Short mmCIF file of C-alpha atoms in Angstrom, two decimals:
data_model
loop_
_atom_site.label_atom_id
_atom_site.label_comp_id
_atom_site.label_asym_id
_atom_site.label_seq_id
_atom_site.Cartn_x
_atom_site.Cartn_y
_atom_site.Cartn_z
CA MET A 5 -0.04 0.07 -0.16
CA ARG A 6 1.28 3.53 -0.85
CA ILE A 7 2.22 5.95 2.31
CA SER A 8 -1.00 7.90 2.18
CA GLU A 9 -3.06 4.38 2.74
CA LEU A 10 -1.48 2.93 5.54
CA SER A 11 -2.27 7.12 7.14
CA ALA A 12 -5.81 5.93 6.62
CA ALA A 13 -5.62 2.38 7.98
CA SER A 14 -3.94 2.62 10.80
CA GLY A 15 -5.98 6.46 10.86
CA VAL A 16 -2.43 8.05 12.33
CA PRO A 17 -2.53 11.78 10.34
CA LEU A 18 0.46 11.87 7.36
CA PRO A 19 2.68 13.68 9.14
CA THR A 20 2.33 12.18 12.07
CA VAL A 21 3.81 8.72 9.66
CA LYS A 22 6.47 10.86 8.46
CA TYR A 23 7.44 12.63 10.84
CA TYR A 24 7.50 8.13 12.73
CA LEU A 25 9.82 7.49 9.84
CA ARG A 26 12.25 10.53 9.43
CA GLU A 27 12.52 9.51 12.99
CA GLY A 28 13.57 6.22 12.25
CA LEU A 29 11.26 4.63 14.40
CA LEU A 30 8.93 3.07 11.13
CA PRO A 31 11.14 0.97 8.84
CA ALA A 32 11.23 3.21 4.43
CA GLY A 33 9.11 1.19 2.34
CA GLU A 34 10.64 -0.66 -0.96
CA ARG A 35 11.02 1.77 -3.10
CA THR A 36 9.21 1.10 -6.25
CA ALA A 37 9.45 4.20 -7.76
CA ARG A 38 11.48 8.00 -7.52
CA ASN A 39 8.60 9.66 -5.49
CA GLN A 40 6.91 6.69 -4.27
CA ALA A 41 7.44 3.63 -1.24
CA ASP A 42 5.35 0.30 -0.67
CA TYR A 43 3.99 -0.85 2.28
CA ASP A 44 2.98 -4.05 4.19
CA GLY A 45 0.76 -5.02 7.00
CA GLY A 46 4.66 -5.59 8.70
CA HIS A 47 5.01 -1.04 8.84
CA LEU A 48 0.90 -1.54 9.51
CA ALA A 49 1.37 -3.72 12.52
CA ARG A 50 4.10 -1.55 13.95
CA LEU A 51 2.60 1.95 13.27
CA ARG A 52 -0.21 0.33 16.37
CA LEU A 53 2.68 -0.51 18.07
CA ILE A 54 4.43 2.56 17.90
CA ARG A 55 0.85 5.00 19.11
CA ALA A 56 0.73 1.86 21.64
CA LEU A 57 3.82 3.82 23.07
CA ILE A 58 3.30 7.49 22.76
CA GLU A 59 -0.46 7.62 22.86
CA ILE A 60 -1.74 5.70 25.25
CA GLY A 61 2.19 4.97 27.32
CA GLY A 62 3.14 8.41 26.60
CA LEU A 63 6.38 7.06 25.77
CA SER A 64 8.83 9.25 24.88
CA ILE A 65 11.05 8.97 21.25
CA ALA A 66 14.27 7.83 23.05
CA ASP A 67 12.02 5.02 24.83
CA THR A 68 9.85 4.37 21.92
CA ARG A 69 12.79 4.13 19.96
CA ALA A 70 14.17 1.58 22.78
CA VAL A 71 11.65 -0.89 23.27
CA LEU A 72 11.40 -0.94 19.36
CA ALA A 73 15.52 -1.71 19.47
CA ALA A 74 14.02 -4.54 21.97
CA SER A 75 11.19 -5.99 20.30
CA ASP A 76 13.11 -6.15 16.76
CA ASP A 77 16.93 -8.07 18.09
CA PRO A 78 16.18 -11.96 17.63
CA GLU A 79 18.77 -12.82 19.41
CA LEU A 80 17.56 -11.75 23.03
CA PRO A 81 15.74 -13.60 24.99
CA LEU A 82 11.61 -13.23 25.33
CA ASN A 83 11.75 -12.95 29.15
CA GLU A 84 14.53 -9.67 29.13
CA MET A 85 12.26 -7.90 25.75
CA MET A 86 9.81 -7.62 28.52
CA GLY A 87 11.81 -6.37 31.21
CA ALA A 88 13.05 -3.32 28.54
CA ALA A 89 9.56 -3.14 27.48
CA HIS A 90 8.73 -2.91 31.05
CA GLU A 91 10.92 -0.67 32.55
CA ALA A 92 9.86 1.64 30.20
CA VAL A 93 6.33 1.86 30.70
CA THR A 94 7.56 2.23 35.06
CA ARG A 95 6.89 5.71 35.87
CA ARG A 96 10.60 6.81 37.64
CA VAL A 97 10.12 7.82 40.66
CA ALA A 98 14.14 10.05 42.83
CA PRO A 99 14.84 7.63 44.95
CA ASN A 100 15.06 9.79 48.28
CA ARG A 101 18.66 7.15 48.86
CA GLY A 102 20.30 9.73 51.44
CA ASP A 103 16.62 8.85 53.60
CA PRO A 104 16.46 6.30 56.53
CA ALA A 105 12.49 5.69 56.26
CA TRP A 106 13.44 5.01 52.51
CA SER A 107 15.99 2.91 52.71
CA ASP A 108 13.83 0.49 55.95
CA ALA A 109 10.78 0.99 53.44
CA ARG A 110 12.30 -0.59 50.31
CA ALA A 111 14.11 -3.34 52.34
CA LEU A 112 10.92 -4.19 53.97
CA VAL A 113 9.08 -4.89 50.03
CA VAL A 114 12.60 -6.25 49.64
CA GLU A 115 11.60 -9.16 52.76
CA MET A 116 8.17 -9.43 51.68
CA ALA A 117 8.96 -9.83 48.84
CA GLU A 118 10.82 -12.92 49.05
CA GLN A 119 8.60 -14.12 52.01
CA ARG A 120 6.30 -14.60 49.11
CA GLY A 121 8.91 -16.30 47.24
CA TRP A 122 9.45 -13.56 44.31
CA HIS A 123 12.10 -12.75 42.78
CA ILE A 124 13.08 -9.52 42.49
CA GLU A 125 14.88 -7.34 40.15
CA PRO A 126 16.75 -5.22 43.48
CA HIS A 127 17.70 -2.00 40.33
CA GLY A 128 14.32 -1.58 38.99
CA PRO A 129 12.15 1.13 39.08
CA ALA A 130 9.30 -0.40 40.21
CA LEU A 131 11.23 -1.51 43.54
CA ASP A 132 12.07 2.17 44.48
CA GLN A 133 8.24 3.12 43.42
CA ALA A 134 6.94 0.32 45.69
CA ALA A 135 9.67 2.01 48.77
CA ASP A 136 8.33 5.95 47.92
CA ALA A 137 5.16 4.42 48.39
CA VAL A 138 5.76 2.11 51.71
CA ALA A 139 8.17 4.75 52.86
CA ALA A 140 5.11 7.52 52.81
CA VAL A 141 2.70 4.67 53.41
CA LEU A 142 4.69 4.09 58.02
CA THR A 143 5.39 7.89 58.27
CA ALA A 144 1.76 8.94 57.46
CA ASP A 145 1.38 8.11 60.92
CA MET A 146 -1.42 5.89 60.57
CA PRO A 147 -1.41 2.48 61.89
CA GLU A 148 -4.34 1.80 60.35
CA LEU A 149 -2.97 1.60 56.79
CA HIS A 150 -0.02 -0.53 57.13
CA PRO A 151 -1.95 -3.93 56.68
CA LEU A 152 -3.04 -2.55 53.16
CA ILE A 153 0.22 -3.51 51.91
CA ASP A 154 0.11 -6.94 52.54
CA VAL A 155 -3.37 -6.57 51.02
CA TYR A 156 -2.16 -5.63 48.28
CA PHE A 157 0.60 -7.77 48.16
CA ASP A 158 -1.62 -10.68 48.62
CA ALA A 159 -3.43 -9.32 45.48
CA VAL A 160 -0.99 -8.28 42.56
CA GLU A 161 0.26 -11.80 43.09
CA PRO A 162 -3.69 -13.77 41.61
CA MET A 163 -3.47 -11.18 39.23
CA ALA A 164 -0.23 -11.16 37.87
CA HIS A 165 -0.59 -14.51 36.77
CA ARG A 166 -3.33 -13.94 35.05
CA GLU A 167 -1.42 -10.57 33.44
CA VAL A 168 1.85 -12.32 32.86
CA GLU A 169 -0.07 -15.66 31.70
CA ALA A 170 -2.92 -13.58 29.11
CA VAL A 171 0.86 -11.52 27.26
CA LEU A 172 2.72 -14.55 26.35
CA SER A 173 -0.08 -16.37 24.62
CA MET A 174 -0.11 -13.51 22.00
CA GLY A 175 2.43 -15.20 20.51
CA THR A 176 5.39 -13.15 18.18
CA ALA A 177 7.63 -11.15 20.13
CA ASP A 178 6.02 -8.11 18.35
CA GLN A 179 3.04 -8.56 19.91
CA VAL A 180 4.22 -9.84 23.00
CA VAL A 181 5.81 -6.27 24.01
CA ARG A 182 2.87 -4.58 22.18
CA GLY A 183 0.23 -6.21 24.95
CA VAL A 184 2.86 -5.79 28.26
CA VAL A 185 2.53 -1.93 27.11
CA ILE A 186 -1.21 -2.72 26.32
CA GLY A 187 -1.95 -4.13 29.42
CA THR A 188 0.84 -2.25 31.35
CA ILE A 189 -0.21 0.61 30.72
CA VAL A 190 -4.09 0.41 30.29
CA GLY A 191 -4.75 -2.49 32.16
CA GLU A 192 -3.22 0.22 35.54
CA SER A 193 -6.13 3.08 34.64
CA LEU A 194 -8.50 0.27 34.78
CA LEU A 195 -7.18 -1.58 38.04
CA ASN A 196 -7.58 1.95 38.94
CA ALA A 197 -10.95 3.15 38.33
CA LEU A 198 -12.58 0.07 39.15
CA ARG A 199 -10.64 -0.06 42.62
CA LEU A 200 -12.26 3.97 42.98
CA LEU A 201 -15.92 2.05 41.47
CA ALA A 202 -15.39 0.17 43.67
CA GLN A 203 -14.76 1.68 47.13
CA GLN A 204 -17.44 3.65 45.91
CA SER A 205 -19.72 1.40 46.25
CA VAL A 206 -18.29 -0.24 49.53
CA SER A 207 -18.47 3.28 51.31
CA ILE A 208 -22.27 3.93 50.44
CA LYS A 209 -23.40 0.59 51.25
CA LEU A 210 -21.25 0.68 54.91
CA LEU A 211 -22.23 4.38 54.87
CA ASP A 212 -25.63 5.30 53.29
CA PRO A 213 -27.21 1.92 52.94
CA ASP A 214 -30.89 3.95 52.10
CA LYS A 215 -28.41 4.45 48.31
CA LEU A 216 -28.74 0.47 47.92
CA PRO A 217 -29.66 -0.54 44.30
CA ARG A 218 -33.58 -1.84 44.50
CA MET B 25 10.05 24.41 66.70
CA ARG B 26 11.68 27.12 64.85
CA ILE B 27 10.60 26.74 60.28
CA SER B 28 14.00 25.10 59.98
CA GLU B 29 13.30 22.98 62.56
CA LEU B 30 10.10 21.89 61.04
CA SER B 31 11.47 21.63 57.76
CA ALA B 32 14.24 19.77 58.85
CA ALA B 33 11.81 17.54 60.93
CA SER B 34 9.94 16.95 57.87
CA GLY B 35 12.52 16.44 55.24
CA VAL B 36 11.24 19.13 52.65
CA PRO B 37 13.29 22.01 51.65
CA LEU B 38 12.36 25.61 53.91
CA PRO B 39 11.44 27.51 50.42
CA THR B 40 9.47 24.90 49.89
CA VAL B 41 8.06 24.90 52.89
CA LYS B 42 8.03 28.60 53.05
CA TYR B 43 5.62 28.15 49.90
CA TYR B 44 3.56 26.49 51.15
CA LEU B 45 2.68 29.13 53.81
CA ARG B 46 2.33 31.59 50.93
CA GLU B 47 -0.16 29.37 49.53
CA GLY B 48 -1.92 28.89 52.05
CA LEU B 49 -1.30 24.74 52.05
CA LEU B 50 -0.45 24.98 55.87
CA PRO B 51 -1.69 27.32 58.81
CA ALA B 52 0.99 30.30 60.11
CA GLY B 53 2.30 29.34 62.96
CA GLU B 54 2.62 31.40 65.69
CA ARG B 55 4.17 34.71 65.94
CA THR B 56 6.92 34.46 68.87
CA ALA B 57 8.77 37.19 67.95
CA ARG B 58 9.15 40.09 64.86
CA ASN B 59 10.31 37.26 62.89
CA GLN B 60 8.90 33.95 64.14
CA ALA B 61 7.23 31.85 64.60
CA ASP B 62 6.87 28.57 66.36
CA TYR B 63 5.28 25.34 64.85
CA ASP B 64 3.99 22.19 66.75
CA GLY B 65 3.10 19.02 65.95
CA GLY B 66 0.05 19.73 64.27
CA HIS B 67 2.66 21.85 61.34
CA LEU B 68 4.46 18.52 60.46
CA ALA B 69 1.22 15.47 60.54
CA ARG B 70 0.35 18.80 57.33
CA LEU B 71 3.42 19.01 56.07
CA ARG B 72 3.63 15.73 55.72
CA LEU B 73 -0.17 15.34 54.15
CA ILE B 74 0.50 18.46 51.72
CA ARG B 75 4.08 16.12 50.24
CA ALA B 76 2.07 12.73 50.24
CA LEU B 77 -0.78 14.84 47.86
CA ILE B 78 1.84 16.34 45.93
CA GLU B 79 4.90 14.62 45.16
CA ILE B 80 3.74 11.32 45.33
CA GLY B 81 -0.34 12.25 44.17
CA GLY B 82 0.29 14.63 41.09
CA LEU B 83 -2.22 16.57 42.38
CA SER B 84 -1.96 20.58 41.91
CA ILE B 85 -1.68 23.08 44.35
CA ALA B 86 -5.95 23.80 43.80
CA ASP B 87 -6.87 20.72 43.73
CA THR B 88 -4.56 19.56 46.66
CA ARG B 89 -6.32 22.66 48.23
CA ALA B 90 -9.39 21.85 47.49
CA VAL B 91 -9.08 18.90 49.50
CA LEU B 92 -7.40 20.40 52.66
CA ALA B 93 -11.01 22.07 52.26
CA ALA B 94 -12.65 19.29 52.01
CA SER B 95 -10.52 17.82 55.75
CA ASP B 96 -10.87 21.03 57.34
CA ASP B 97 -15.23 21.43 57.37
CA PRO B 98 -16.61 20.12 60.37
CA GLU B 99 -19.75 20.57 59.01
CA LEU B 100 -18.85 17.64 56.36
CA PRO B 101 -21.28 14.90 56.29
CA LEU B 102 -18.75 11.85 56.24
CA ASN B 103 -19.83 10.58 53.27
CA GLU B 104 -20.14 13.53 51.46
CA MET B 105 -16.31 14.03 53.37
CA MET B 106 -14.90 11.24 51.71
CA GLY B 107 -16.47 12.03 47.93
CA ALA B 108 -14.38 15.06 47.85
CA ALA B 109 -11.10 13.79 49.42
CA HIS B 110 -12.52 10.88 46.78
CA GLU B 111 -12.95 13.26 43.65
CA ALA B 112 -10.34 14.90 43.70
CA VAL B 113 -7.54 12.70 43.71
CA THR B 114 -9.17 11.27 40.72
CA ARG B 115 -7.34 11.26 37.74
CA ARG B 116 -10.16 13.47 35.24
CA VAL B 117 -10.15 11.97 31.41
CA ALA B 118 -11.76 14.00 28.50
CA PRO B 119 -14.44 11.03 28.07
CA ASN B 120 -15.02 10.47 23.86
CA ARG B 121 -19.44 10.29 24.80
CA GLY B 122 -19.39 10.76 21.03
CA ASP B 123 -17.28 8.36 20.48
CA PRO B 124 -19.56 4.64 20.49
CA ALA B 125 -16.80 2.30 21.33
CA TRP B 126 -16.09 5.29 24.52
CA SER B 127 -20.18 4.09 24.80
CA ASP B 128 -19.93 0.30 24.94
CA ALA B 129 -17.56 0.52 26.99
CA ARG B 130 -19.08 2.93 29.78
CA ALA B 131 -22.45 0.43 29.14
CA LEU B 132 -20.33 -2.61 29.11
CA VAL B 133 -18.13 -1.37 33.25
CA VAL B 134 -22.06 -0.62 34.58
CA GLU B 135 -23.56 -3.64 33.67
CA MET B 136 -20.29 -5.90 34.85
CA ALA B 137 -20.79 -3.82 38.11
CA GLU B 138 -24.56 -4.07 39.19
CA GLN B 139 -24.46 -7.11 38.32
CA ARG B 140 -22.15 -8.01 41.55
CA GLY B 141 -24.23 -5.78 43.56
CA TRP B 142 -22.14 -2.13 43.14
CA HIS B 143 -24.14 1.03 43.71
CA ILE B 144 -22.08 2.94 40.70
CA GLU B 145 -21.76 7.06 41.08
CA PRO B 146 -23.48 7.65 37.67
CA HIS B 147 -21.57 10.85 36.91
CA GLY B 148 -18.15 10.09 38.72
CA PRO B 149 -15.23 10.91 36.92
CA ALA B 150 -13.85 6.96 38.18
CA LEU B 151 -16.76 5.33 35.79
CA ASP B 152 -15.40 7.82 32.64
CA GLN B 153 -11.94 6.90 33.27
CA ALA B 154 -12.95 3.30 33.45
CA ALA B 155 -15.49 3.27 30.51
CA ASP B 156 -11.84 4.70 28.37
CA ALA B 157 -9.38 1.66 30.12
CA VAL B 158 -11.80 -0.74 28.67
CA ALA B 159 -12.11 1.07 25.52
CA ALA B 160 -8.52 1.11 25.30
CA VAL B 161 -8.31 -2.93 25.84
CA LEU B 162 -11.58 -3.46 23.33
CA THR B 163 -9.83 -1.70 20.27
CA ALA B 164 -6.80 -3.06 20.73
CA ASP B 165 -7.36 -5.69 18.58
CA MET B 166 -6.05 -7.87 21.50
CA PRO B 167 -8.43 -10.72 21.83
CA GLU B 168 -6.05 -12.42 24.95
CA LEU B 169 -6.55 -9.56 27.88
CA HIS B 170 -10.12 -8.94 27.09
CA PRO B 171 -10.41 -11.60 30.74
CA LEU B 172 -8.79 -9.50 32.97
CA ILE B 173 -11.38 -6.45 33.01
CA ASP B 174 -13.38 -9.40 35.33
CA VAL B 175 -9.26 -10.53 36.71
CA TYR B 176 -9.53 -6.88 38.19
CA PHE B 177 -12.61 -5.86 38.92
CA ASP B 178 -12.86 -9.53 41.51
CA ALA B 179 -9.18 -8.60 42.32
CA VAL B 180 -10.67 -4.72 43.44
CA GLU B 181 -14.33 -6.09 45.70
CA PRO B 182 -12.31 -7.40 48.41
CA MET B 183 -9.44 -5.33 48.14
CA ALA B 184 -12.17 -1.57 48.21
CA HIS B 185 -13.26 -3.86 51.73
CA ARG B 186 -10.82 -3.43 54.07
CA GLU B 187 -9.35 -0.56 52.54
CA VAL B 188 -12.74 1.22 53.44
CA GLU B 189 -13.10 -0.73 57.08
CA ALA B 190 -9.59 0.68 57.00
CA VAL B 191 -10.12 3.72 56.95
CA LEU B 192 -13.25 4.64 58.45
CA SER B 193 -10.90 2.76 61.41
CA MET B 194 -9.50 6.04 61.94
CA GLY B 195 -12.42 7.77 63.96
CA THR B 196 -12.08 11.14 63.68
CA ALA B 197 -13.11 13.25 60.26
CA ASP B 198 -10.23 15.29 60.30
CA GLN B 199 -8.46 11.29 60.15
CA VAL B 200 -10.77 9.25 58.47
CA VAL B 201 -9.89 11.92 55.02
CA ARG B 202 -6.71 12.08 55.49
CA GLY B 203 -6.60 8.74 55.63
CA VAL B 204 -9.36 8.67 51.96
CA VAL B 205 -6.25 10.58 50.42
CA ILE B 206 -3.77 9.13 52.17
CA GLY B 207 -4.67 5.98 50.93
CA THR B 208 -6.68 6.02 47.45
CA ILE B 209 -3.03 7.80 46.61
CA VAL B 210 -0.54 5.95 47.81
CA GLY B 211 -2.44 2.88 47.84
CA GLU B 212 -3.14 3.41 43.77
CA SER B 213 1.09 3.74 43.50
CA LEU B 214 2.10 1.13 46.27
CA LEU B 215 -0.62 -1.59 44.11
CA ASN B 216 0.61 0.23 40.91
CA ALA B 217 4.83 -1.07 41.09
CA LEU B 218 3.60 -4.64 43.48
CA ARG B 219 1.86 -5.78 40.54
CA LEU B 220 5.30 -4.54 38.15
CA LEU B 221 7.08 -6.33 40.81
CA ALA B 222 4.87 -9.31 41.09
CA GLN B 223 4.35 -9.34 37.48
CA GLN B 224 8.37 -9.25 36.91
CA SER B 225 8.31 -11.55 38.59
CA VAL B 226 6.20 -13.83 37.16
CA SER B 227 7.70 -13.67 33.53
CA ILE B 228 11.16 -14.88 35.20
CA LYS B 229 9.99 -17.66 36.69
CA LEU B 230 7.91 -18.63 33.40
CA LEU B 231 10.86 -17.37 30.91
CA ASP B 232 13.50 -17.83 32.89
CA PRO B 233 12.90 -21.02 35.83
CA ASP B 234 17.22 -20.89 36.92
CA LYS B 235 16.94 -16.60 37.76
CA LEU B 236 14.51 -18.13 40.25
CA PRO B 237 16.02 -17.46 44.39
CA ARG B 238 17.58 -20.22 45.67
#
């Protein structure tokens, strides 16, 4: 197909497609005339992946390029490819390494994960983010909230099994990477929204039983 | 304590403490000399709450002010106060009301919630956010991810019971609001980080069993 057809099929505006070509995110089509090139289904799939990375994932062009490079490397084992995608979409936090409360929180997360037999990446941003949140819970002077750390640990374990299995069932490497990105970002948004809906429902039931649905 | 001691005890840089004072987020200390004021444990707790809202929750100064105002209003009934805190911390999405895929997704969320006997606020931002995420899942051409919608619904229900019970056990109204805010914002960040850690652990176990912890 021509570049205009690629644009129409993907819903990505033509100038944006050209921008991705210039940035090297999308490989050039096969040249068919002096000023014309031919694109195929592979280009369309690639364009959908780029869109997911940039528009839903909010990734920068540089991060997008890194994730695509990982998904293009035939030598990279599947778990390292997933790791690269995961890493790119994790929210970065500036860890308060100097703060003893932060170091204690980080040690607690590692300990609780090890008790559950989890394999933790010791230098990943997810661990920093978890330490940040645990430190906030522990320093907030609200002991009633402390048991929730266990509640979240317990909740995410079966969830992660279903998520990883779903993504791995998607087949080819670039589909898996796209699945990790969509699943991580969109799944997070969905999980957070449903958690709020459930909290509202429980609050109404506990505080205002008249509002229960008939 | 002096403002410099308040800064040291909270870990919030002095210029930032002064900024919160100017913005009216932190009440002024008791004046003890022409150019000096005294701060107490209440100021320290308030400063920690402000930090959690802004740094972990990513709230704007205006949203932070609104949440603090709700928590300071002794006349507001408890469930309305919880609602105000909840509302302020929910991520806003611009709903694609004109898009049939979005309307379908929203109807699906309402239907799945009603099947579970949830009481849904029909005009709350959490429902819009859930519809947005469900629409993205359903239009992503990845049927393998569809069962995860049910997985998230199932996961958040028992979690919400524990969360709301924990917050309600905190006693006084302003403690409950602080609990909702900290629990919602920090809890969300913690839940998301632990989900990523669990996904990494499951990925490594499924893809690279040699890396299992001894």
